[in-house]
PDB file of C-alpha atoms in Angstrom:
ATOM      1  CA  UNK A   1      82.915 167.565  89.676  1.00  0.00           C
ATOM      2  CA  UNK A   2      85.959 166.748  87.948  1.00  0.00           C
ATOM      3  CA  UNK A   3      89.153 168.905  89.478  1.00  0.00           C
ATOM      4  CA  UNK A   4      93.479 168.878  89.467  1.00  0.00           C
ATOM      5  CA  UNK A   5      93.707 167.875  93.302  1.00  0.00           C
ATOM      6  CA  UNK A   6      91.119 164.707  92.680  1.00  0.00           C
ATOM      7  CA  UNK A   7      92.827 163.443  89.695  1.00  0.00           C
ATOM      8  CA  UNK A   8      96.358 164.161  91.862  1.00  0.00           C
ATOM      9  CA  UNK A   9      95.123 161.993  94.825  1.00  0.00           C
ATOM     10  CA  UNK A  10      94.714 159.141  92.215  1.00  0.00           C
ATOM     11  CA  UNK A  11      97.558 159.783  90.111  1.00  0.00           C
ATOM     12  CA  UNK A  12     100.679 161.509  91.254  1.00  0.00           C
ATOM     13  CA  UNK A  13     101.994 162.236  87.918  1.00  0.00           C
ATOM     14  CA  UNK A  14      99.158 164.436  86.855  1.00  0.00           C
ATOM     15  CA  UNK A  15     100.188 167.347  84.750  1.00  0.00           C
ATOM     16  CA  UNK A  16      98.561 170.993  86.105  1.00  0.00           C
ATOM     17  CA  UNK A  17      98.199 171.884  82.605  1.00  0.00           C
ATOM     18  CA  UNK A  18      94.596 170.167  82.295  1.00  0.00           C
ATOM     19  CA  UNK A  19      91.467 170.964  80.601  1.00  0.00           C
ATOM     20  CA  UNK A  20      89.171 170.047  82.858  1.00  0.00           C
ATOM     21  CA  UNK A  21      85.753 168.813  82.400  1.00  0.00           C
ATOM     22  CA  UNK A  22      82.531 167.222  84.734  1.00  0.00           C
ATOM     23  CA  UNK A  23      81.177 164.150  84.398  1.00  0.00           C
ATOM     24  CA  UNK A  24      77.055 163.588  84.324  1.00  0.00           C
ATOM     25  CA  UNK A  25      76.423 160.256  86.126  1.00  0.00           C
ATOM     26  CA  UNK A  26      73.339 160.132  83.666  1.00  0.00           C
ATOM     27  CA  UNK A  27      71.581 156.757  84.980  1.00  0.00           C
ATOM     28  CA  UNK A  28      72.479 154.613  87.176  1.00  0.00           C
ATOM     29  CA  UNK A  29      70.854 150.744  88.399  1.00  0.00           C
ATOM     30  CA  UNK A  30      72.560 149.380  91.413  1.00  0.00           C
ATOM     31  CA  UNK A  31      71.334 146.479  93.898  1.00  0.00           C
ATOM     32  CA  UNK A  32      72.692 143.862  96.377  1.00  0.00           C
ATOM     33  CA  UNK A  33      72.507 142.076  99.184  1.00  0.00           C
ATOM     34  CA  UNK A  34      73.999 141.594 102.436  1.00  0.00           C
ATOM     35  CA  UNK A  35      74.060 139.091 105.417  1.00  0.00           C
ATOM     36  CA  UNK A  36      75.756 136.954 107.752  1.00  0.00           C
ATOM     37  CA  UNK A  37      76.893 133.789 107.464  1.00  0.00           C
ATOM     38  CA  UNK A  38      77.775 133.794 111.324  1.00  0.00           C
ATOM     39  CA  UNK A  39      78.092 135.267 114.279  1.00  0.00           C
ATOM     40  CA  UNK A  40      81.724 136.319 113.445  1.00  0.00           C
ATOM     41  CA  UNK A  41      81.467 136.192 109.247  1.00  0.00           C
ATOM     42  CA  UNK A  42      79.264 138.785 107.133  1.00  0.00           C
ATOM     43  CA  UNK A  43      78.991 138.741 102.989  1.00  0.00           C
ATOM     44  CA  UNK A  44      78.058 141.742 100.743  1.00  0.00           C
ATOM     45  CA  UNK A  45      77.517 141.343  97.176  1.00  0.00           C
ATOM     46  CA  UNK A  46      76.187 144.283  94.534  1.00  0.00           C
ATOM     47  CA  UNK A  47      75.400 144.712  91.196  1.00  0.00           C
ATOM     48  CA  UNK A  48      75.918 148.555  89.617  1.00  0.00           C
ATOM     49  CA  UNK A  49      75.111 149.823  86.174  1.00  0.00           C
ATOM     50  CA  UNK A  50      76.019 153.423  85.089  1.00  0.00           C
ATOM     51  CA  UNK A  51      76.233 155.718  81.875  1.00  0.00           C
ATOM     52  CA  UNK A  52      78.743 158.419  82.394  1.00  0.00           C
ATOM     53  CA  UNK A  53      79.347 161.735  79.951  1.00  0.00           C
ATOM     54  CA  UNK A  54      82.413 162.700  80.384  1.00  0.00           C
ATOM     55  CA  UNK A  55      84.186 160.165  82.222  1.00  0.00           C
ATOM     56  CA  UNK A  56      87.860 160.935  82.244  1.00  0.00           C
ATOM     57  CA  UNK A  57      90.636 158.637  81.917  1.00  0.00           C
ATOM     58  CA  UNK A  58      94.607 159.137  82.414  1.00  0.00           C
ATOM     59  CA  UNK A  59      96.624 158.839  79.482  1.00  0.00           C
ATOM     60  CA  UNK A  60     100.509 159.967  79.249  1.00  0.00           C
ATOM     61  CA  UNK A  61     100.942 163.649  78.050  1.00  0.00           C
ATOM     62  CA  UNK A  62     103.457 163.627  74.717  1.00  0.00           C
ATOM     63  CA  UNK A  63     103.094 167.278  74.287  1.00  0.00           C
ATOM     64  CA  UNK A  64     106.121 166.946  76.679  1.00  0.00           C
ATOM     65  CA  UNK A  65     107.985 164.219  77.289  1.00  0.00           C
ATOM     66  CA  UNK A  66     105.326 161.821  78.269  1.00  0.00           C
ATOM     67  CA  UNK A  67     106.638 161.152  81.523  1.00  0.00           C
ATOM     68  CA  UNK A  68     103.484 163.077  82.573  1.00  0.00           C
ATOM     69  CA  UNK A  69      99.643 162.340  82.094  1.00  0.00           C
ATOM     70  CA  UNK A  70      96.817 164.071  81.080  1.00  0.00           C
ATOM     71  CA  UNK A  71      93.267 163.557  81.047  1.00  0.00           C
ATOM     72  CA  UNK A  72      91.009 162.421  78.022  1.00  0.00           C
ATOM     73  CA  UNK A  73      86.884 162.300  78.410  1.00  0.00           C
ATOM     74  CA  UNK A  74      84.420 159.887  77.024  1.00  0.00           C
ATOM     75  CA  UNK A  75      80.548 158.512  77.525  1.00  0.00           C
ATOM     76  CA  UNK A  76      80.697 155.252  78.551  1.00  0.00           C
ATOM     77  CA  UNK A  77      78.592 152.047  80.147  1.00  0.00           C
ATOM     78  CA  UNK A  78      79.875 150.566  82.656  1.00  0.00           C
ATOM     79  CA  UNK A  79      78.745 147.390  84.773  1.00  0.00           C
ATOM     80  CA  UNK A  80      80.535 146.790  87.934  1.00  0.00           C
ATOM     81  CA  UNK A  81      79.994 143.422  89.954  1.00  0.00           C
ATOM     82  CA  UNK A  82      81.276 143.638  93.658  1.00  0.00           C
ATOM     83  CA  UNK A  83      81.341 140.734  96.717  1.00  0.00           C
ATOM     84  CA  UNK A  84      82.935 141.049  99.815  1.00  0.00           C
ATOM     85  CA  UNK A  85      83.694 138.476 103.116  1.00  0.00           C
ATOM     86  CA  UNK A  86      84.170 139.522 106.484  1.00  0.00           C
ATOM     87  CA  UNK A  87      85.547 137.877 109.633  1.00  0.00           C
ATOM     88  CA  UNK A  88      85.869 139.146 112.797  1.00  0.00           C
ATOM     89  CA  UNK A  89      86.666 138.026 116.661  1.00  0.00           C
ATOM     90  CA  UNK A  90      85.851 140.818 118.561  1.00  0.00           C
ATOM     91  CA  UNK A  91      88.621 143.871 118.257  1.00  0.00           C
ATOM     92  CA  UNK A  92      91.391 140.685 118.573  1.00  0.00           C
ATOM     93  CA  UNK A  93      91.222 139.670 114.522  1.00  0.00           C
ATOM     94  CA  UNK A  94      89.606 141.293 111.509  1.00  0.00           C
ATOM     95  CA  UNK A  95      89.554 139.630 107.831  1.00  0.00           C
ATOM     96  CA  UNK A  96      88.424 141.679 104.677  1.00  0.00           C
ATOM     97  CA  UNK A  97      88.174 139.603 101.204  1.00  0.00           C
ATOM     98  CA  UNK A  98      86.860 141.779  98.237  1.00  0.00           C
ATOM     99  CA  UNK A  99      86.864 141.902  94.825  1.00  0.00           C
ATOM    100  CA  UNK A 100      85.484 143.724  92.023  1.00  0.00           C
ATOM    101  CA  UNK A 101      84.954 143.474  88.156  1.00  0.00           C
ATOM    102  CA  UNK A 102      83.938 145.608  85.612  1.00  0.00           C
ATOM    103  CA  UNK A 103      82.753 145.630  81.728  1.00  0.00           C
ATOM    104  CA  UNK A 104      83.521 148.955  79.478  1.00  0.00           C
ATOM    105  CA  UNK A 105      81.616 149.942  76.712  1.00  0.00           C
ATOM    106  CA  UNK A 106      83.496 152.974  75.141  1.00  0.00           C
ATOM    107  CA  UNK A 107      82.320 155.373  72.492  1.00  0.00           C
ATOM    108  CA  UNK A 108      84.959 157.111  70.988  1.00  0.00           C
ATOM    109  CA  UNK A 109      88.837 155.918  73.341  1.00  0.00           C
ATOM    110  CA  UNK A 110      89.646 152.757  71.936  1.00  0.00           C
ATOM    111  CA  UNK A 111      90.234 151.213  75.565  1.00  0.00           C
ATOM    112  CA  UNK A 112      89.389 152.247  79.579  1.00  0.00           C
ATOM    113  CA  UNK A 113      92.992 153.597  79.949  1.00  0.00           C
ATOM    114  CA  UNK A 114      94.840 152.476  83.168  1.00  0.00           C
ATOM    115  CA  UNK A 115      91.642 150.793  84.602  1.00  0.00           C
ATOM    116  CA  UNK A 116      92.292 146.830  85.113  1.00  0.00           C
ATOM    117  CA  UNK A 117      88.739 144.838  84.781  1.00  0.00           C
ATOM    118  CA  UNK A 118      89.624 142.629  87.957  1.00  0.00           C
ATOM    119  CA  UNK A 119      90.768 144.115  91.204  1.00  0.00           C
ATOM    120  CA  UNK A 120      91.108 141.974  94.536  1.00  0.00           C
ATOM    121  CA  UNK A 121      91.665 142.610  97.945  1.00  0.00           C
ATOM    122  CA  UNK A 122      92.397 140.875 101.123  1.00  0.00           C
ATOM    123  CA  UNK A 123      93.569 142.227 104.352  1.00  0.00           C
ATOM    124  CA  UNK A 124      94.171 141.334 107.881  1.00  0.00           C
ATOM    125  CA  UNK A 125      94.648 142.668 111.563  1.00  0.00           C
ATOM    126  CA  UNK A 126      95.286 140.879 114.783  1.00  0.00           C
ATOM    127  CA  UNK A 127      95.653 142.780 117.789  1.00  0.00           C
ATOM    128  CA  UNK A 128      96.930 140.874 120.970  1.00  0.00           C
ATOM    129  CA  UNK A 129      96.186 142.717 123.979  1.00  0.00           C
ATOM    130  CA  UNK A 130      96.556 146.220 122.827  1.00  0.00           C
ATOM    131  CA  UNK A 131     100.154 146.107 122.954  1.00  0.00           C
ATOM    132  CA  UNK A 132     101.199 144.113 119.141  1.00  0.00           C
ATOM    133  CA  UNK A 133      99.227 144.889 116.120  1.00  0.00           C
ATOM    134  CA  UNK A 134     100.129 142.885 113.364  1.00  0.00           C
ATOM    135  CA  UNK A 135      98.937 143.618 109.611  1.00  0.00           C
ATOM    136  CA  UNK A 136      99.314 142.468 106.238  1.00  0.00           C
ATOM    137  CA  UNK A 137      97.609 142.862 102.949  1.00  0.00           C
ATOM    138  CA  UNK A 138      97.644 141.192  99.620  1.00  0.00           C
ATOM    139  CA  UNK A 139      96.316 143.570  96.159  1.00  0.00           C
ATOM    140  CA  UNK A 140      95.963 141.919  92.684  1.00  0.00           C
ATOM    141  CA  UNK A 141      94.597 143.476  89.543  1.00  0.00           C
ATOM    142  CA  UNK A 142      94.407 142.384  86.135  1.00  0.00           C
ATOM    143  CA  UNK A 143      96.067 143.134  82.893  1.00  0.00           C
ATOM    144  CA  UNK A 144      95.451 147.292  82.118  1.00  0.00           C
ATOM    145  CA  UNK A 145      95.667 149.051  78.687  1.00  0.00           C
ATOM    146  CA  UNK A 146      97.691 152.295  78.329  1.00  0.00           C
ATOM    147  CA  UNK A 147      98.034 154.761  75.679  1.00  0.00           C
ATOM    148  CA  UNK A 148     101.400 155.464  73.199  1.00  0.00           C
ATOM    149  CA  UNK A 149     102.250 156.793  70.553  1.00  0.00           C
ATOM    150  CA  UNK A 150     104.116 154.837  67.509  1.00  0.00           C
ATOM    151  CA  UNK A 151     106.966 156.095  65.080  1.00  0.00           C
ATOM    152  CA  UNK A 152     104.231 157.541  62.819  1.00  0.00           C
ATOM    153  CA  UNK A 153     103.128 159.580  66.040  1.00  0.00           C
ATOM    154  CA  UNK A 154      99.288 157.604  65.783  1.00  0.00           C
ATOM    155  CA  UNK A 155      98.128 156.300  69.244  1.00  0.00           C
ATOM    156  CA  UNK A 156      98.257 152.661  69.996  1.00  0.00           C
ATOM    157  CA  UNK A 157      97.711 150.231  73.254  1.00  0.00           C
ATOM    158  CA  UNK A 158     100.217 148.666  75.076  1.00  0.00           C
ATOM    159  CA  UNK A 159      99.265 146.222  77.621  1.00  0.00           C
ATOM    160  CA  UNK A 160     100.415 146.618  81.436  1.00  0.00           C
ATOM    161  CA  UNK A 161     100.407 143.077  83.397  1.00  0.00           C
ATOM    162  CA  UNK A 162      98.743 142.739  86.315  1.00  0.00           C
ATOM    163  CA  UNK A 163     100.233 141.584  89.365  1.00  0.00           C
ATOM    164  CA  UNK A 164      99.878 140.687  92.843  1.00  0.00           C
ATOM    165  CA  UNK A 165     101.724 142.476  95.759  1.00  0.00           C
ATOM    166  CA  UNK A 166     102.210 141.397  99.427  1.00  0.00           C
ATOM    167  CA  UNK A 167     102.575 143.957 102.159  1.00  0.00           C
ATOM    168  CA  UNK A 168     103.008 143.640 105.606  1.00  0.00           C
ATOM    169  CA  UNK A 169     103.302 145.524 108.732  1.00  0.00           C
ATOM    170  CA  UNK A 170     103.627 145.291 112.825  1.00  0.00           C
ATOM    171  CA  UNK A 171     103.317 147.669 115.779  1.00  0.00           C
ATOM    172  CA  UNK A 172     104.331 147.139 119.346  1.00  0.00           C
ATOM    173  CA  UNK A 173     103.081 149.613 121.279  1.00  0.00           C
ATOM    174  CA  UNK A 174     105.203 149.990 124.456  1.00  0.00           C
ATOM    175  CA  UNK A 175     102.962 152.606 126.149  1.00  0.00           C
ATOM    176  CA  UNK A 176      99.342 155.011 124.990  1.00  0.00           C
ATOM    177  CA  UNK A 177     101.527 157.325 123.847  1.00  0.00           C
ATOM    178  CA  UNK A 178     104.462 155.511 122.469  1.00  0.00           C
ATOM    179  CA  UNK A 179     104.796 153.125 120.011  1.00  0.00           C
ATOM    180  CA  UNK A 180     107.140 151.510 117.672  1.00  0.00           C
ATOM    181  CA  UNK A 181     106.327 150.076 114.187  1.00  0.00           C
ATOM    182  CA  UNK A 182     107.955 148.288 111.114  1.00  0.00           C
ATOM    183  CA  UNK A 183     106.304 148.204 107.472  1.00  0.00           C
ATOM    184  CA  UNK A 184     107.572 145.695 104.836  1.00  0.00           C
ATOM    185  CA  UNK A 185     106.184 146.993 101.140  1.00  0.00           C
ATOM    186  CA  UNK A 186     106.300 144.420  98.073  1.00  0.00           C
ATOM    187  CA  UNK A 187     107.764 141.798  99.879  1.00  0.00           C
ATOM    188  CA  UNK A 188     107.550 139.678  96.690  1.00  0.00           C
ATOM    189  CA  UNK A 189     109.994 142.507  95.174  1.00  0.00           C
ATOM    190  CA  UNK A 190     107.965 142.412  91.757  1.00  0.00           C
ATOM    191  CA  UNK A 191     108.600 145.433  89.437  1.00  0.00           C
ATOM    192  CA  UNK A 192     105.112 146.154  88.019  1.00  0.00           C
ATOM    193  CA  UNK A 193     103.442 149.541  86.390  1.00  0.00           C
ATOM    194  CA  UNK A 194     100.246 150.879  88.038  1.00  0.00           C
ATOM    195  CA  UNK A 195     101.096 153.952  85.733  1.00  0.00           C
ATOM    196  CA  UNK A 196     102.782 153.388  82.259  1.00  0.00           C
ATOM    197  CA  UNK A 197     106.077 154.595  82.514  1.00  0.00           C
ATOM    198  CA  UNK A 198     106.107 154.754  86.370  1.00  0.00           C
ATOM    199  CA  UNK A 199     107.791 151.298  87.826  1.00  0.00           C
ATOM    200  CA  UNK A 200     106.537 150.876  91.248  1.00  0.00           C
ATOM    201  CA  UNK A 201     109.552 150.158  93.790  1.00  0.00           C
ATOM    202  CA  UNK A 202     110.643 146.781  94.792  1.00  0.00           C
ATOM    203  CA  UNK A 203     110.994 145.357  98.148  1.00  0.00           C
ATOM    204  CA  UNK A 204     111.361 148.124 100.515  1.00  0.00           C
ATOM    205  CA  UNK A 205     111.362 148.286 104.137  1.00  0.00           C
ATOM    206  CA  UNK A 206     110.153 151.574 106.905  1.00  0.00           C
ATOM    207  CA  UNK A 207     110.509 151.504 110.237  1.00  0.00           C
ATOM    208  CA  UNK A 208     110.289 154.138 113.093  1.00  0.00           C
ATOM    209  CA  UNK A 209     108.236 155.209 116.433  1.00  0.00           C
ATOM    210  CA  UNK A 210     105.468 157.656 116.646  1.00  0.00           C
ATOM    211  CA  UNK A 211     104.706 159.322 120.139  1.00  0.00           C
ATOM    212  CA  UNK A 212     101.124 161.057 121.059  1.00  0.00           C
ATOM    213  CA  UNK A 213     101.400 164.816 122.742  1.00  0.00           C
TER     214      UNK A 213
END
């Protein structure tokens, strides 16, 4: 079930002017397997094919200004393959590695609009003692297509790079129910579009203390 606060959560530009549509998971072949390498390391990989009516993708609304997005539906096929590494030490140190890729075959929209085939993931914690958590967490994706219009108002891709952005983040916590923390966002300060039109923000830094009632 396709509805405005779903499509929000994924895209904060979405338009409330929507015509909104659900989309049939028609069939669907998945398998994997999982182990461990270790006493401290696991693996996971899967393999999923699906054929979806109705699958909706965000393009940018020009019955405005096209600084907003709308949705457009389509049956597709879709293979997804998806591995994953995990270490661990106890609650002191956790490692995540994943990665996914995917293969669209369209029937009528020319391309899988805002939807990068690659997407990687890898993400850390080390906790020392309860007292300093430290974080960090590196995202890549591939190259994405979006949707424009040219001077003859007929719709045409443009090509959004990919990237790769470095975040990073520690807490002290000075007692249970007080803490202090710093976040450091894009430390890499790329300028890069998740959403066509929509520049992400560069290097930027948030810092503050939370305190438990």
């Amino acid at each position: 079930r396709n509805h405005i606060r779903s499509f929000s959560k994924e895209n904060p530009f979405i338009s409330n002017d929507l015509e909104l549509q659900n989309s049939d998971h028609a069939i669907a072949f998945y398998g994997g397997f999982k182990g461990e390498m270790s006493s401290s390391s696991s693996f996971k990989v899967s393999l999923r094919r699906e054929k979806v009516n109705e699958a909706p993708f965000f393009v940018n609304d020009y019955r405005g200004m096209g600084n907003g997005f709308t949705v457009v539906y389509d049956d597709i096929k879709y293979t997804n393959f998806h591995g994953e590494v995990s270490l661990y030490q106890r609650d002191e140190l956790r490692i995540l590695a994943s990665g996914d890729y995917y293969v669209y075959q369209m029937d009528l929209v020319d391309k899988p609009w805002h939807t990068p085939k690659l997407e990687v993931a890898v993400s850390g914690m080390y906790n020392l003692r309860e007292k300093i958590v430290a974080k960090a967490e590196i995202f890549a994706f591939s190259s994405q297509y979006a949707m424009e219009l040219n001077e003859q108002g007929e719709e045409t891709a443009i090509e959004l790079k990919g990237t790769v952005d470095v975040n990073a983040g520690l807490e002290y916590r000075y007692t249970k129910r007080l803490s202090l923390f710093l976040q450091l966002n894009n430390i890499a300060a790329l300028e890069y579009n998740k959403w066509n039109k929509y520049p992400t923000q560069r290097f930027n830094l948030l810092g503050g203390l939370t305190y438990v009632f």
